[in-house]
PDB file of C-alpha atoms in Angstrom:
ATOM      1  CA  UNK P   1    -142.551  51.832-105.929  1.00 60.00           C
ATOM      2  CA  UNK P   2    -138.695  51.868-104.867  1.00 68.00           C
ATOM      3  CA  UNK P   3    -137.639  48.501-104.604  1.00 73.00           C
ATOM      4  CA  UNK P   4    -136.677  49.133-101.453  1.00 85.00           C
ATOM      5  CA  UNK P   5    -139.730  49.153 -99.019  1.00 95.00           C
ATOM      6  CA  UNK P   6    -141.712  46.042 -98.436  1.00 97.00           C
ATOM      7  CA  UNK P   7    -145.438  47.191 -99.777  1.00 96.00           C
ATOM      8  CA  UNK P   8    -148.608  45.995-101.455  1.00 96.00           C
ATOM      9  CA  UNK P   9    -147.443  44.185-104.476  1.00 95.00           C
ATOM     10  CA  UNK P  10    -143.978  43.139-103.803  1.00 96.00           C
ATOM     11  CA  UNK P  11    -142.385  39.865-104.354  1.00 97.00           C
ATOM     12  CA  UNK P  12    -140.167  39.385-101.542  1.00 97.00           C
ATOM     13  CA  UNK P  13    -137.365  36.827-101.610  1.00 97.00           C
ATOM     14  CA  UNK P  14    -136.709  35.770 -98.261  1.00 98.00           C
ATOM     15  CA  UNK P  15    -134.643  33.369 -96.075  1.00 98.00           C
ATOM     16  CA  UNK P  16    -136.079  32.346 -93.052  1.00 95.00           C
ATOM     17  CA  UNK P  17    -134.611  30.148 -90.454  1.00 92.00           C
ATOM     18  CA  UNK P  18    -132.486  29.412 -93.250  1.00 94.00           C
ATOM     19  CA  UNK P  19    -134.316  28.102 -95.918  1.00 96.00           C
ATOM     20  CA  UNK P  20    -134.855  30.688 -99.227  1.00 97.00           C
ATOM     21  CA  UNK P  21    -138.148  31.011 -99.923  1.00 96.00           C
ATOM     22  CA  UNK P  22    -139.795  33.563-102.333  1.00 97.00           C
ATOM     23  CA  UNK P  23    -143.527  35.275-101.042  1.00 97.00           C
ATOM     24  CA  UNK P  24    -145.786  37.910-102.931  1.00 98.00           C
ATOM     25  CA  UNK P  25    -148.121  40.123-100.956  1.00 98.00           C
ATOM     26  CA  UNK P  26    -151.005  41.169-102.258  1.00 97.00           C
ATOM     27  CA  UNK P  27    -155.101  42.053-101.373  1.00 93.00           C
ATOM     28  CA  UNK P  28    -157.597  39.860 -99.927  1.00 87.00           C
ATOM     29  CA  UNK P  29    -159.175  38.426-102.224  1.00 91.00           C
ATOM     30  CA  UNK P  30    -155.855  37.725-104.313  1.00 94.00           C
ATOM     31  CA  UNK P  31    -154.273  35.045-101.968  1.00 94.00           C
ATOM     32  CA  UNK P  32    -152.891  31.616-103.466  1.00 95.00           C
ATOM     33  CA  UNK P  33    -150.679  30.048-100.950  1.00 90.00           C
ATOM     34  CA  UNK P  34    -150.161  27.388-103.877  1.00 95.00           C
ATOM     35  CA  UNK P  35    -148.314  30.017-105.839  1.00 95.00           C
ATOM     36  CA  UNK P  36    -147.111  32.179-102.479  1.00 96.00           C
ATOM     37  CA  UNK P  37    -148.555  35.019-102.484  1.00 97.00           C
ATOM     38  CA  UNK P  38    -150.128  35.829 -99.093  1.00 97.00           C
ATOM     39  CA  UNK P  39    -152.653  38.865 -97.957  1.00 97.00           C
ATOM     40  CA  UNK P  40    -151.507  41.830 -96.942  1.00 97.00           C
ATOM     41  CA  UNK P  41    -153.229  40.574 -93.405  1.00 96.00           C
ATOM     42  CA  UNK P  42    -151.620  37.363 -92.835  1.00 96.00           C
ATOM     43  CA  UNK P  43    -149.673  37.856 -89.997  1.00 96.00           C
ATOM     44  CA  UNK P  44    -146.601  37.169 -92.302  1.00 95.00           C
ATOM     45  CA  UNK P  45    -147.396  40.214 -95.074  1.00 97.00           C
ATOM     46  CA  UNK P  46    -147.709  42.553 -92.135  1.00 97.00           C
ATOM     47  CA  UNK P  47    -144.498  41.566 -90.153  1.00 97.00           C
ATOM     48  CA  UNK P  48    -142.689  42.797 -93.500  1.00 97.00           C
ATOM     49  CA  UNK P  49    -144.531  45.583 -94.779  1.00 97.00           C
ATOM     50  CA  UNK P  50    -142.449  49.224 -94.402  1.00 97.00           C
ATOM     51  CA  UNK P  51    -139.252  46.745 -94.254  1.00 97.00           C
ATOM     52  CA  UNK P  52    -136.184  47.147 -96.084  1.00 96.00           C
ATOM     53  CA  UNK P  53    -133.484  44.277 -98.195  1.00 95.00           C
ATOM     54  CA  UNK P  54    -131.120  43.288 -95.212  1.00 95.00           C
ATOM     55  CA  UNK P  55    -133.690  44.117 -91.974  1.00 97.00           C
ATOM     56  CA  UNK P  56    -134.775  40.599 -89.413  1.00 97.00           C
ATOM     57  CA  UNK P  57    -137.499  40.088 -88.272  1.00 96.00           C
ATOM     58  CA  UNK P  58    -139.177  37.921 -86.294  1.00 95.00           C
ATOM     59  CA  UNK P  59    -142.451  36.773 -86.124  1.00 94.00           C
ATOM     60  CA  UNK P  60    -143.170  34.394 -83.812  1.00 93.00           C
ATOM     61  CA  UNK P  61    -140.054  31.841 -83.373  1.00 95.00           C
ATOM     62  CA  UNK P  62    -138.657  31.896 -86.994  1.00 94.00           C
ATOM     63  CA  UNK P  63    -135.943  34.246 -88.463  1.00 96.00           C
ATOM     64  CA  UNK P  64    -136.700  36.006 -91.653  1.00 97.00           C
ATOM     65  CA  UNK P  65    -134.090  38.076 -93.945  1.00 97.00           C
ATOM     66  CA  UNK P  66    -135.369  40.351 -96.811  1.00 97.00           C
ATOM     67  CA  UNK P  67    -133.085  39.749 -99.670  1.00 97.00           C
ATOM     68  CA  UNK P  68    -134.525  41.125-102.288  1.00 96.00           C
ATOM     69  CA  UNK P  69    -137.834  43.285-102.887  1.00 97.00           C
ATOM     70  CA  UNK P  70    -139.335  43.502-106.359  1.00 95.00           C
ATOM     71  CA  UNK P  71    -142.575  44.297-108.352  1.00 90.00           C
ATOM     72  CA  UNK P  72    -144.819  41.765-109.003  1.00 78.00           C
TER      73      UNK P  72
END
């Protein structure tokens, strides 16, 4: 884990259409929407994996800016 790239096990601080959010990307059986933990198979996770701080990601009508990446 280098803290520079979104990978499985990353906690990611995001700005989604002007709203700050934090998501953690984990394995299939570990998803927990109530605690903002999503599966790496989810479309949002797939859009974020491999991206870096400062990257802007488009997902459907959303514009997502990656603000910070840390280890879960």
